[in-house]
Short mmCIF file of C-alpha atoms in Angstrom, two decimals:
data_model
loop_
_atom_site.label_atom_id
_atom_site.label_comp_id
_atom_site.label_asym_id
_atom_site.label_seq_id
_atom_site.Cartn_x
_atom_site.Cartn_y
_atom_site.Cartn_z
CA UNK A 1 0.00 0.00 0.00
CA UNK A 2 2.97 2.54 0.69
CA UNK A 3 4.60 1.99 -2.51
CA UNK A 4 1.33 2.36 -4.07
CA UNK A 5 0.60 6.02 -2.44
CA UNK A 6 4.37 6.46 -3.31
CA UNK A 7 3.97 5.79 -6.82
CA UNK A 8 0.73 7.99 -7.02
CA UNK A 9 2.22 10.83 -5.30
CA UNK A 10 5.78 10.65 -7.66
CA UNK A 11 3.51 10.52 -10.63
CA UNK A 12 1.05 13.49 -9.46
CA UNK A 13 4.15 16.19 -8.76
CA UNK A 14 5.20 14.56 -12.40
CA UNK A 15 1.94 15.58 -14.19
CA UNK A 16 1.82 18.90 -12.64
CA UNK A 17 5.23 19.74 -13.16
CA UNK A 18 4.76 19.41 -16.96
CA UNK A 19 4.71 22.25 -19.55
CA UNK A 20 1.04 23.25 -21.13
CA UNK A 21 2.03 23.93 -24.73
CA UNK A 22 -0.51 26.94 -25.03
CA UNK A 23 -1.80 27.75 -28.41
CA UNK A 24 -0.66 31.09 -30.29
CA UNK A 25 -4.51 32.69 -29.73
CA UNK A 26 -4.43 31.11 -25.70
CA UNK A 27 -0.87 33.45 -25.36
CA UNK A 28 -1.84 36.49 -27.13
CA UNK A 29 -5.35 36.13 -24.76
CA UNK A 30 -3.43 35.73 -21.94
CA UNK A 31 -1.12 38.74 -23.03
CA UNK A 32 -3.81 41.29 -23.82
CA UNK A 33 -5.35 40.37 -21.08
CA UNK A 34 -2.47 41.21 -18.66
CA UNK A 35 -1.69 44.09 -20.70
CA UNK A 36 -4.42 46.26 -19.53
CA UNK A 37 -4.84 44.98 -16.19
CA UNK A 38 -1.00 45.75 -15.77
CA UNK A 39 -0.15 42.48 -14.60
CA UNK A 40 3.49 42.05 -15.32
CA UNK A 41 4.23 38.66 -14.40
CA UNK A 42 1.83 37.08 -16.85
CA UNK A 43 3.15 39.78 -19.26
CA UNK A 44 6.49 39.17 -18.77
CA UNK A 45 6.06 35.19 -18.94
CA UNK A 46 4.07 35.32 -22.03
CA UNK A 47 6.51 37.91 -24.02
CA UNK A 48 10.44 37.90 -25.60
CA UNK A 49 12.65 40.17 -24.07
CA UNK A 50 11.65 42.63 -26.63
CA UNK A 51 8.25 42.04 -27.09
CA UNK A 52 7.97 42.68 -22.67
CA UNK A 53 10.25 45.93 -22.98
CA UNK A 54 8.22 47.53 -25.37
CA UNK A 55 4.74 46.20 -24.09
CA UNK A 56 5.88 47.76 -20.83
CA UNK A 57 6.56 51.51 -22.48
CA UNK A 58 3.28 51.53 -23.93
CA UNK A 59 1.97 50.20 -20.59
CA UNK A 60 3.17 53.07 -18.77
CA UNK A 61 1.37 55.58 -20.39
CA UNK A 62 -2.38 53.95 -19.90
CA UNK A 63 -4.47 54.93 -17.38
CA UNK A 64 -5.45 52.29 -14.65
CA UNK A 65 -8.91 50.90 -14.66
CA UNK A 66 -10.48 48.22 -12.49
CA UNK A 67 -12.98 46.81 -15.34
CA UNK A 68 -12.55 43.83 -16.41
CA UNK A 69 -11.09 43.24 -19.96
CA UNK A 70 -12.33 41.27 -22.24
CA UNK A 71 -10.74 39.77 -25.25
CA UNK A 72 -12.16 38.45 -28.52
CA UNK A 73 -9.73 36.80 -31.18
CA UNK A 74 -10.46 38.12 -34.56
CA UNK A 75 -8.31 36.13 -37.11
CA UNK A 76 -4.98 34.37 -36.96
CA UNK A 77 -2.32 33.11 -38.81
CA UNK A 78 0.42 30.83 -38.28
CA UNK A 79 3.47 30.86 -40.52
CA UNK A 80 5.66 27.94 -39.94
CA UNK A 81 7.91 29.31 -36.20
CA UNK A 82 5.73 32.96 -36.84
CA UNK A 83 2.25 33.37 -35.65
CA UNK A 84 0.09 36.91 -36.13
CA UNK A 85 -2.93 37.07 -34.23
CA UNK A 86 -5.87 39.89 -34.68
CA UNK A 87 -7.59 40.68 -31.40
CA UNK A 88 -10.37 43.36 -29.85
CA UNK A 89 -10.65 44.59 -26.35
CA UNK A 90 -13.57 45.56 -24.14
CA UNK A 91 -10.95 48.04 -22.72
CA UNK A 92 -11.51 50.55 -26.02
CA UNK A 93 -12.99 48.66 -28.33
CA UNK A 94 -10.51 48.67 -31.03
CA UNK A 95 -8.44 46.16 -32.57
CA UNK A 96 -4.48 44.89 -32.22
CA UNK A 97 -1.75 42.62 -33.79
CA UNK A 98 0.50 40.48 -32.10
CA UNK A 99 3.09 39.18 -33.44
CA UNK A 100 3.91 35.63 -32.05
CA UNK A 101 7.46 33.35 -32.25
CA UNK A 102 7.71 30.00 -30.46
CA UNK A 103 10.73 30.33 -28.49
CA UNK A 104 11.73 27.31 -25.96
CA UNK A 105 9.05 25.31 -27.63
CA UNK A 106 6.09 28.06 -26.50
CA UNK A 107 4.53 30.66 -28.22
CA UNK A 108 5.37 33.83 -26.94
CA UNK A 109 4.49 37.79 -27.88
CA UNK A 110 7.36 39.55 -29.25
CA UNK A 111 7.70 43.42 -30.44
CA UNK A 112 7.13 43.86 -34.91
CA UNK A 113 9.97 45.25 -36.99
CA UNK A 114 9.24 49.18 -38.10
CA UNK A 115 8.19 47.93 -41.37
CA UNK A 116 7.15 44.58 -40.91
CA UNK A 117 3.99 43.69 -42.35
CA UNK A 118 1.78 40.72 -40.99
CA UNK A 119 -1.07 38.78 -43.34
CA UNK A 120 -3.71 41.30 -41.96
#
């Protein structure tokens, strides 16, 4: 019986411990999300260096508000390691571009090039 609650226990922390592979629409979510509610952790986990640094300027100069924000996806599309997704916010209604690149295996939010032009 111990080795059996052993066993269970070894292969709980296991399962727990493991990576969720989030989809390129679940980060950018999860980004915009955090964004406006200034929550820099999640930002900062779900971003590149660059994409964070320059999320973080533009973060600065928002006003706070305590509503809650709500995101809808409007179109995506995945090109091979590059992923653009199209999103709208309750927080003023208008719509934004991420730019997504899987980096450690993940999808995460990182900043556009000055003239880089997505497939939207």
């Amino acid at each position: 019986m111990k080795r059996l609650l052993i066993c269970l226990l070894v292969l709980l922390f296991i399962s727990c411990s493991e990576n969720k592979n989030m989809s390129h629409t679940e980060t950018a979510q999860i980004v915009a999300e955090s964004f406006f509610s200034k929550d820099e952790s999640a930002l900062k986990n779900h971003t590149t260096a660059e994409g964070y640094a320059s999320l973080i300027t533009v973060q600065n100069m928002l006003p706070k508000s305590d509503k809650e924000i709500k995101v809808e996806i409007l179109d995506e599309a995945i090109d091979g390691e590059i992923a653009w997704v199209k999103y709208k916010t309750s927080f003023d209604g208008k719509s934004g571009i991420f730019k997504l690149v899987k980096e450690n295996d993940q999808w995460k939010v990182t900043s556009k090039g000055p003239r880089e032009k997505g497939p939207f």
